[in-house]
């Protein structure tokens, strides 16, 4: 049926924030509120879809190239809050946000409605640790920290997700050290801000690599571990599923996991309408021994052929489906367990990290904490710097890195200092910098190797001599080495000063059934950052590889 948000209720929702939600913390493998009562996530995915790529590999879930920030649209939040309350959810998961936007209204009315947020830090296309040629660099860290700064003022941020489905097969387990390094640095930063927000990761389901990944992200040290393991699970379909047939395998696999676990997505849609028959069992005794609830997928319809949505929307109205009604009915009948009590011995020992093997490619030696100040220092002391002549730089980066490293190699140099290898655990001295700084470093090394020949600092007009830098190889190398002298390789990140402009951001709500196709102005997904140095840092992630798993960017 069609329901319109009443004007009076919208006015009420717009009232200033006056109350605070209870702080949710983790003790061992369970979540608790301030009273010591066990907390379960009764959530829904809340992200209006952006545009999809023209071609999607067979069997792959389409990943958008643009996004709509649902927490920056006051009227849309006012429209949707009554329906989120009708569903009975206490959390929403949001996959992409614009750190530069104003989220105060939506976060306030969600808090007033008793709804927490699970916020993914990554952005579509270029704002994430990649599966192929993964890196952990200063520009990506800055992107994540800016989002944390934006949302740390609100009382209803339950967790920040550092990644979603980055690892999906054996080959992509090479990304695991970079995910764990992100968890280490984000955790330290959140702690330094006095925030109680948890650090999470959401994994796709699979065999062979899924369980080692969960244990790798929680192994050896609390300081390098996630707090919240999310599993995107679609095994229970219709009314024929059961705990034994659908979930017992994952219960057994994660019984010894020392952190909280939940389904970061669930809701198989091979049966339509979805009866949500799995909900009572998800919050039942067997599952609650390991899991702390889940996030139903999805409030808005998705843009693929088999939509998961439970509503369609216009700017002012919401039309619910039978999926919505069924989920609301199931969630309203749930009585969550209250055991174990907080402090009753639920803390488990941290597991050992899995060793590198033919089925696990991630080293337990992690990349360093990226430091933008060090990268700025290197840029300043580079005699030949990257100065692109085109705005559309993605193809340019591949060509420049390949040619520059080839030229440097023929001159007796090497690009090893800018390489990152997640399997060997070897990370070059300049490897944590943004791509443009690394490119400038390579340009400079070649320029110096050719005795400062002006033609060696051209690269088809994409390089410029920096007259303010040192001019001899010994002076440049000494200056670059001094850039790393003041800060240890692992440290608590400092507040970034770079202002990032997210890619693919669309403002407004689509009037075409919630698919976002007509939802305002769509930005370019290639332009995550306004600064070309930052853009270079994320565009070349899968372009230039030095040996197995050793990316030069």
XYZ file of C-alpha atoms in Angstrom:
553
model
C 0.000 0.000 0.000
C 0.999 3.632 -0.498
C 1.724 5.778 2.550
C 2.533 9.490 2.668
C 4.626 10.971 5.466
C 2.285 13.289 7.398
C 3.420 16.911 7.550
C 2.972 17.008 11.318
C 5.190 13.980 11.787
C 7.828 15.467 9.492
C 7.829 18.627 11.590
C 8.294 16.562 14.715
C 11.204 14.722 13.168
C 12.906 17.993 12.304
C 13.012 19.055 15.959
C 16.482 19.615 17.438
C 18.312 16.608 18.825
C 17.738 16.348 22.583
C 18.469 12.779 23.649
C 21.362 10.385 23.386
C 21.285 6.729 22.445
C 22.986 4.278 24.808
C 26.610 3.622 23.907
C 27.168 0.135 22.471
C 30.463 -1.568 23.259
C 32.010 -4.970 22.697
C 33.026 -7.339 25.483
C 34.703 -10.362 23.960
C 32.492 -11.736 21.207
C 29.265 -9.961 22.216
C 27.790 -6.458 22.130
C 26.283 -4.714 25.176
C 24.561 -1.429 25.930
C 25.397 0.840 28.859
C 23.158 -1.127 31.239
C 25.052 -4.345 30.494
C 22.185 -5.759 28.424
C 23.201 -7.732 25.390
C 22.647 -5.833 22.131
C 21.525 -7.362 18.850
C 21.636 -5.608 15.475
C 18.182 -5.570 13.877
C 19.202 -3.677 10.790
C 18.422 -2.918 7.187
C 20.646 -1.809 4.298
C 19.797 1.816 3.547
C 21.481 3.007 0.346
C 19.664 4.247 -2.704
C 21.593 2.724 -5.634
C 23.796 4.694 -7.974
C 24.596 3.992 -11.590
C 25.886 0.583 -12.603
C 28.670 -0.119 -15.109
C 27.654 -0.922 -18.662
C 29.116 -4.421 -18.399
C 29.189 -6.736 -15.377
C 31.108 -10.066 -15.415
C 28.834 -13.086 -15.407
C 27.987 -14.220 -11.884
C 29.189 -10.962 -10.304
C 26.959 -8.665 -8.252
C 27.049 -5.261 -9.988
C 29.062 -2.644 -8.093
C 27.931 0.964 -8.682
C 30.086 3.653 -10.246
C 28.237 6.492 -8.496
C 26.431 6.874 -5.192
C 23.681 8.773 -3.425
C 24.469 9.715 0.175
C 21.213 8.845 2.005
C 22.262 10.604 5.211
C 22.659 14.028 3.581
C 19.050 14.383 2.398
C 16.790 15.711 5.186
C 13.503 15.394 3.314
C 14.250 11.806 2.289
C 15.153 10.882 5.862
C 11.915 12.441 7.128
C 10.045 10.479 4.484
C 11.678 7.162 5.403
C 11.974 7.273 9.200
C 8.321 6.262 9.856
C 8.820 3.191 7.702
C 12.099 2.242 9.334
C 10.289 2.466 12.670
C 7.444 0.394 11.253
C 9.966 -2.277 10.286
C 11.245 -2.339 13.860
C 14.916 -1.900 12.966
C 17.494 -0.443 15.358
C 20.271 0.057 12.785
C 20.844 1.008 9.166
C 23.876 0.098 7.105
C 25.057 2.820 4.716
C 27.616 1.880 2.054
C 28.848 5.277 0.782
C 28.741 8.776 2.270
C 30.043 12.206 1.305
C 32.253 13.426 4.142
C 31.885 17.040 3.018
C 28.061 17.051 3.272
C 25.844 18.008 6.204
C 24.434 14.899 7.902
C 23.165 16.537 11.087
C 19.436 16.316 10.354
C 19.368 12.692 9.257
C 21.655 11.534 12.060
C 19.527 13.398 14.592
C 16.184 12.013 13.461
C 17.648 8.508 13.246
C 18.917 8.879 16.801
C 15.522 10.140 17.961
C 14.020 7.025 16.368
C 16.466 4.786 18.268
C 18.380 3.826 15.126
C 22.155 3.357 15.001
C 24.276 3.564 11.846
C 26.865 1.196 10.404
C 28.898 3.352 8.005
C 31.189 1.976 5.315
C 34.278 4.157 4.822
C 34.972 3.174 1.231
C 33.570 4.768 -1.930
C 32.743 3.307 -5.353
C 35.382 2.694 -8.019
C 38.529 4.258 -6.528
C 37.926 4.818 -2.832
C 38.662 1.351 -1.511
C 41.386 -1.203 -0.997
C 41.344 -3.172 -4.230
C 41.306 -6.915 -4.831
C 43.937 -6.748 -7.558
C 47.164 -4.970 -6.643
C 45.959 -3.812 -3.202
C 47.644 -0.906 -1.411
C 47.225 1.087 1.794
C 48.216 4.668 1.039
C 48.031 8.189 2.431
C 45.187 9.359 0.192
C 42.955 6.408 1.098
C 43.693 6.819 4.809
C 42.837 10.527 4.549
C 39.550 9.681 2.833
C 38.613 7.318 5.682
C 39.697 9.698 8.446
C 37.679 12.560 6.989
C 34.562 10.392 7.110
C 35.291 9.450 10.717
C 35.776 13.124 11.601
C 32.449 13.963 9.980
C 30.463 11.323 11.871
C 32.271 11.113 15.217
C 30.134 13.966 16.551
C 26.994 11.803 16.468
C 25.883 9.418 19.222
C 24.396 6.790 16.908
C 27.444 5.557 14.979
C 27.722 1.910 15.953
C 30.596 0.997 13.641
C 32.771 2.066 10.737
C 33.348 -0.626 8.090
C 36.824 -0.602 6.536
C 35.794 -2.755 3.594
C 33.084 -4.805 1.929
C 33.776 -8.035 0.059
C 37.349 -7.080 -0.869
C 38.499 -10.700 -0.588
C 36.355 -13.077 -2.619
C 38.715 -15.879 -3.677
C 42.188 -17.269 -2.998
C 43.898 -14.806 -5.349
C 42.479 -11.785 -3.528
C 43.663 -12.963 -0.085
C 46.784 -10.942 -0.976
C 44.674 -7.935 0.084
C 44.287 -9.182 3.660
C 47.415 -7.446 5.089
C 46.180 -4.123 3.722
C 42.723 -4.619 5.249
C 44.313 -5.479 8.600
C 46.602 -2.433 8.393
C 43.534 -0.288 7.748
C 41.861 -1.825 10.811
C 44.966 -1.061 12.898
C 45.156 2.587 11.816
C 41.410 3.286 11.900
C 41.118 1.664 15.317
C 43.957 3.810 16.681
C 42.433 6.971 15.219
C 38.959 6.262 16.611
C 40.459 5.572 20.042
C 42.434 8.831 19.907
C 39.165 10.706 19.368
C 37.562 9.114 22.426
C 34.912 7.419 20.285
C 33.303 4.084 21.137
C 32.568 3.261 17.483
C 33.547 -0.262 16.495
C 35.757 -1.216 13.540
C 34.139 -3.703 11.196
C 34.667 -5.603 7.966
C 32.008 -7.279 5.805
C 32.897 -10.478 3.966
C 31.214 -12.278 1.159
C 30.460 -15.942 1.784
C 32.741 -18.624 0.359
C 34.927 -21.608 1.093
C 38.653 -22.093 1.560
C 39.512 -18.449 2.288
C 36.528 -17.105 4.310
C 37.426 -18.675 7.658
C 41.168 -17.875 7.442
C 40.221 -14.270 6.609
C 38.037 -13.961 9.724
C 40.819 -15.329 11.892
C 43.490 -13.218 10.169
C 41.552 -10.028 10.868
C 41.325 -10.961 14.567
C 44.713 -12.600 15.102
C 47.648 -11.883 17.419
C 46.842 -8.380 18.684
C 43.775 -6.378 19.722
C 45.462 -3.287 18.258
C 45.408 -4.773 14.748
C 42.043 -6.531 14.980
C 38.557 -5.638 13.895
C 35.743 -5.504 16.485
C 32.931 -6.644 14.252
C 33.022 -9.467 11.707
C 30.237 -9.134 9.161
C 29.186 -11.959 6.858
C 27.002 -11.306 3.809
C 24.985 -14.526 3.961
C 22.182 -15.590 1.619
C 22.049 -19.327 2.339
C 18.596 -19.476 3.939
C 15.953 -19.176 1.214
C 12.195 -19.113 1.680
C 10.632 -21.431 4.234
C 12.796 -24.467 3.486
C 15.946 -23.314 5.274
C 17.026 -24.288 8.758
C 19.844 -23.561 11.162
C 21.241 -27.039 10.566
C 21.145 -26.859 6.774
C 21.859 -23.154 6.201
C 23.953 -21.833 9.076
C 25.455 -24.601 11.187
C 28.631 -24.573 9.119
C 29.303 -20.911 9.882
C 28.317 -21.317 13.543
C 30.978 -24.002 13.858
C 33.545 -21.980 11.907
C 33.206 -18.866 14.068
C 32.560 -20.330 17.520
C 36.139 -19.497 18.476
C 36.101 -16.036 16.870
C 37.110 -13.587 19.643
C 35.064 -10.636 18.314
C 31.392 -9.940 17.658
C 29.875 -11.379 14.483
C 26.691 -10.531 12.605
C 25.134 -10.948 9.178
C 26.078 -7.689 7.446
C 23.615 -8.703 4.722
C 20.959 -11.385 4.579
C 17.746 -12.024 2.682
C 17.843 -14.586 -0.137
C 15.340 -13.579 -2.822
C 14.935 -16.761 -4.846
C 11.470 -16.985 -3.284
C 9.217 -13.968 -3.841
C 7.774 -12.397 -1.843
C 10.364 -13.144 0.789
C 8.756 -14.647 3.918
C 11.796 -13.809 6.102
C 11.336 -17.157 7.811
C 14.969 -17.056 8.930
C 14.467 -14.098 11.274
C 13.276 -16.028 14.383
C 16.240 -18.398 14.077
C 18.736 -15.565 13.466
C 17.816 -14.147 16.871
C 17.311 -17.543 18.496
C 19.417 -19.471 21.001
C 21.592 -21.426 18.552
C 22.631 -18.452 16.439
C 22.993 -16.011 19.340
C 25.850 -18.069 20.743
C 27.957 -16.753 17.846
C 26.017 -14.015 16.057
C 24.618 -10.693 17.263
C 21.885 -10.159 14.693
C 21.968 -8.992 11.110
C 21.149 -6.443 8.413
C 18.330 -7.270 5.989
C 19.029 -6.351 2.373
C 17.647 -3.921 1.200
C 15.252 -1.020 1.933
C 15.646 0.527 -1.524
C 15.421 -1.597 -4.689
C 18.722 -2.418 -6.341
C 19.488 -1.595 -9.961
C 20.104 -5.168 -11.107
C 17.623 -7.537 -12.707
C 16.738 -9.326 -9.446
C 15.894 -6.460 -7.142
C 16.191 -6.913 -3.400
C 14.235 -3.768 -2.461
C 11.311 -3.612 -0.032
C 9.949 -0.182 -1.009
C 9.742 2.169 -3.947
C 9.849 5.913 -3.408
C 9.100 9.278 -4.891
C 10.254 12.527 -3.344
C 7.368 12.522 -0.871
C 5.882 9.017 -0.785
C 6.857 5.455 0.023
C 5.162 2.367 -1.375
C 5.824 -0.776 0.596
C 5.905 -4.327 -0.744
C 4.928 -7.667 0.749
C 8.630 -8.188 1.518
C 8.425 -5.140 3.787
C 5.266 -6.336 5.521
C 6.673 -9.810 6.088
C 9.953 -8.513 7.537
C 8.124 -6.103 9.858
C 5.960 -8.953 11.100
C 8.936 -11.248 11.736
C 11.037 -8.595 13.498
C 8.119 -7.532 15.712
C 7.816 -11.073 17.081
C 11.498 -11.420 17.964
C 12.531 -11.716 21.616
C 16.316 -11.575 21.785
C 18.340 -13.605 24.300
C 19.867 -11.806 27.284
C 22.769 -14.177 27.867
C 25.638 -14.330 28.399
C 25.809 -11.492 30.878
C 28.486 -8.870 30.350
C 31.714 -9.836 32.098
C 30.719 -13.493 32.442
C 33.832 -14.837 30.766
C 32.943 -14.410 27.088
C 36.457 -13.273 26.124
C 38.297 -15.765 23.920
C 42.027 -15.892 23.130
C 43.159 -14.303 19.890
C 43.916 -16.865 17.167
C 47.263 -17.353 15.465
C 47.586 -15.697 12.068
C 47.374 -18.108 9.123
C 50.673 -18.709 7.349
C 51.240 -17.975 3.673
C 50.399 -21.014 1.561
C 48.973 -21.931 -1.826
C 45.481 -21.145 -0.497
C 46.336 -18.107 1.649
C 48.459 -15.335 0.128
C 48.422 -12.738 2.913
C 51.524 -12.124 5.019
C 51.153 -11.347 8.733
C 53.700 -8.546 8.196
C 51.557 -5.479 7.643
C 52.241 -2.333 5.588
C 53.190 0.826 7.505
C 50.819 3.563 8.593
C 50.615 6.047 5.688
C 51.853 9.538 6.512
C 50.784 12.406 4.266
C 53.366 14.732 5.824
C 56.125 12.358 4.699
C 54.649 12.260 1.201
C 54.451 16.053 1.080
C 58.094 16.178 2.144
C 59.091 13.780 -0.655
C 57.147 15.843 -3.177
C 58.890 19.019 -2.010
C 62.327 17.429 -2.393
C 61.654 15.821 -5.788
C 63.540 17.616 -8.602
C 61.117 16.311 -11.239
C 57.424 16.277 -10.327
C 54.270 14.903 -11.903
C 52.270 17.712 -13.564
C 49.530 16.146 -15.698
C 48.238 17.929 -18.764
C 44.853 16.209 -18.774
C 41.973 15.858 -16.334
C 41.145 12.327 -17.489
C 44.242 10.650 -16.126
C 43.387 6.957 -15.606
C 44.976 5.692 -18.832
C 47.828 8.182 -18.454
C 48.921 6.741 -15.102
C 49.396 3.251 -16.493
C 51.530 4.499 -19.345
C 53.617 6.830 -17.166
C 54.336 4.276 -14.447
C 55.281 1.600 -16.934
C 57.490 3.851 -19.035
C 59.098 5.628 -16.058
C 59.999 2.375 -14.307
C 61.329 0.952 -17.582
C 63.507 4.025 -18.165
C 64.713 3.947 -14.577
C 65.578 0.245 -14.877
C 67.650 0.798 -18.013
C 69.521 3.532 -16.136
C 70.472 1.188 -13.317
C 67.695 2.171 -10.914
C 64.675 0.317 -9.527
C 61.034 0.969 -8.645
C 61.253 -1.359 -5.638
C 61.013 1.518 -3.085
C 57.472 2.306 -4.253
C 56.316 -1.351 -4.338
C 53.978 -3.114 -1.892
C 53.837 -6.907 -1.717
C 51.160 -8.407 0.528
C 52.467 -11.948 0.133
C 56.134 -11.389 1.025
C 55.315 -8.607 3.484
C 57.859 -6.297 1.841
C 56.799 -2.665 1.527
C 59.034 -0.054 -0.084
C 60.044 3.117 1.719
C 57.841 5.309 -0.489
C 55.066 2.730 -0.961
C 52.512 4.266 1.420
C 52.396 7.569 -0.474
C 49.787 8.668 -2.958
C 50.391 7.679 -6.575
C 51.438 11.120 -7.801
C 54.134 11.373 -5.133
C 55.426 7.952 -6.124
C 55.375 8.933 -9.760
C 57.343 12.077 -8.909
C 59.853 9.959 -7.014
C 60.349 7.703 -10.070
C 60.588 10.699 -12.418
C 63.199 12.248 -10.136
C 65.312 9.129 -9.880
C 65.443 8.863 -13.674
C 66.128 12.587 -14.034
C 69.057 12.326 -11.605
C 70.356 9.163 -13.290
C 70.629 11.097 -16.567
C 72.574 13.950 -14.959
C 69.596 16.282 -14.740
C 68.961 16.203 -18.482
C 65.916 18.432 -19.038
C 64.534 16.007 -21.642
C 64.429 13.328 -18.901
C 61.888 15.436 -16.991
C 59.243 15.737 -19.634
C 57.303 12.462 -20.042
C 55.168 13.806 -22.874
C 54.612 17.076 -21.048
C 53.453 15.430 -17.808
C 56.521 16.270 -15.704
C 58.084 19.544 -14.603
C 61.475 20.428 -13.102
C 61.119 21.562 -9.488
C 63.655 24.361 -9.149
C 63.173 24.550 -5.364
C 64.433 21.012 -4.689
C 67.990 19.767 -4.159
C 69.803 19.103 -7.427
C 72.255 16.250 -6.838
C 71.420 12.604 -6.269
C 73.123 12.532 -2.872
C 71.287 15.659 -1.721
C 67.913 14.442 -2.964
C 68.282 10.981 -1.447
C 69.443 12.453 1.857
C 66.479 14.835 1.878
C 64.025 12.043 1.078
C 65.529 9.829 3.799
C 65.111 12.652 6.301
C 61.391 12.752 5.466
C 61.006 9.412 7.265
C 63.169 10.216 10.278
C 60.593 11.811 12.575
C 57.774 9.245 12.544
C 57.801 5.489 13.301
C 56.447 3.101 10.671
C 53.330 2.432 12.762
C 51.701 5.245 14.710
C 48.319 6.783 15.527
C 47.271 8.779 12.452
C 46.839 12.508 12.885
C 43.849 14.545 11.793
C 44.111 15.076 8.019
C 44.153 18.534 6.516
C 43.307 17.497 2.955
C 39.670 18.041 1.996
C 38.435 15.206 -0.193
C 35.605 15.473 -2.717
C 33.908 12.082 -3.202
C 33.426 10.578 -6.605
C 30.136 9.673 -8.126
C 28.088 11.583 -5.577
C 24.482 12.152 -6.580
C 22.267 14.568 -4.674
C 18.533 14.166 -4.326
C 16.184 11.216 -4.453
C 15.274 9.498 -7.678
C 11.679 9.668 -8.761
C 11.858 6.413 -10.709
C 11.015 3.876 -8.027
C 14.078 4.585 -5.926
C 16.705 3.562 -8.456
C 18.366 6.955 -8.458
C 18.520 7.298 -12.194
C 16.940 10.736 -12.068
C 18.136 11.621 -8.606
C 19.880 14.910 -9.200
C 23.371 15.696 -10.423
C 25.719 12.760 -10.864
C 29.416 13.361 -10.334
C 32.286 11.664 -12.095
C 33.439 8.481 -10.389
C 36.931 9.102 -11.713
C 37.277 12.239 -9.611
C 37.319 11.036 -6.010
C 39.659 13.773 -4.950
C 39.889 17.368 -6.078
C 43.688 17.161 -5.837
C 45.292 15.389 -8.813
C 47.957 13.951 -6.486
C 45.241 12.211 -4.490
C 43.460 11.083 -7.637
C 46.629 9.498 -8.937
C 46.940 7.600 -5.696
C 43.813 5.587 -6.282
C 43.594 5.321 -10.048
C 46.718 3.249 -10.601
C 46.070 0.592 -7.962
C 45.667 -2.240 -10.450
C 47.744 -0.873 -13.291
C 51.444 -1.400 -12.690
C 52.672 -4.578 -11.060
C 56.268 -5.484 -10.223
C 56.236 -9.239 -9.821
C 53.554 -11.222 -7.978
C 51.530 -8.994 -5.693
C 54.046 -6.144 -5.740
C 52.258 -3.023 -6.798
C 54.280 0.060 -7.624
C 51.671 2.646 -6.655
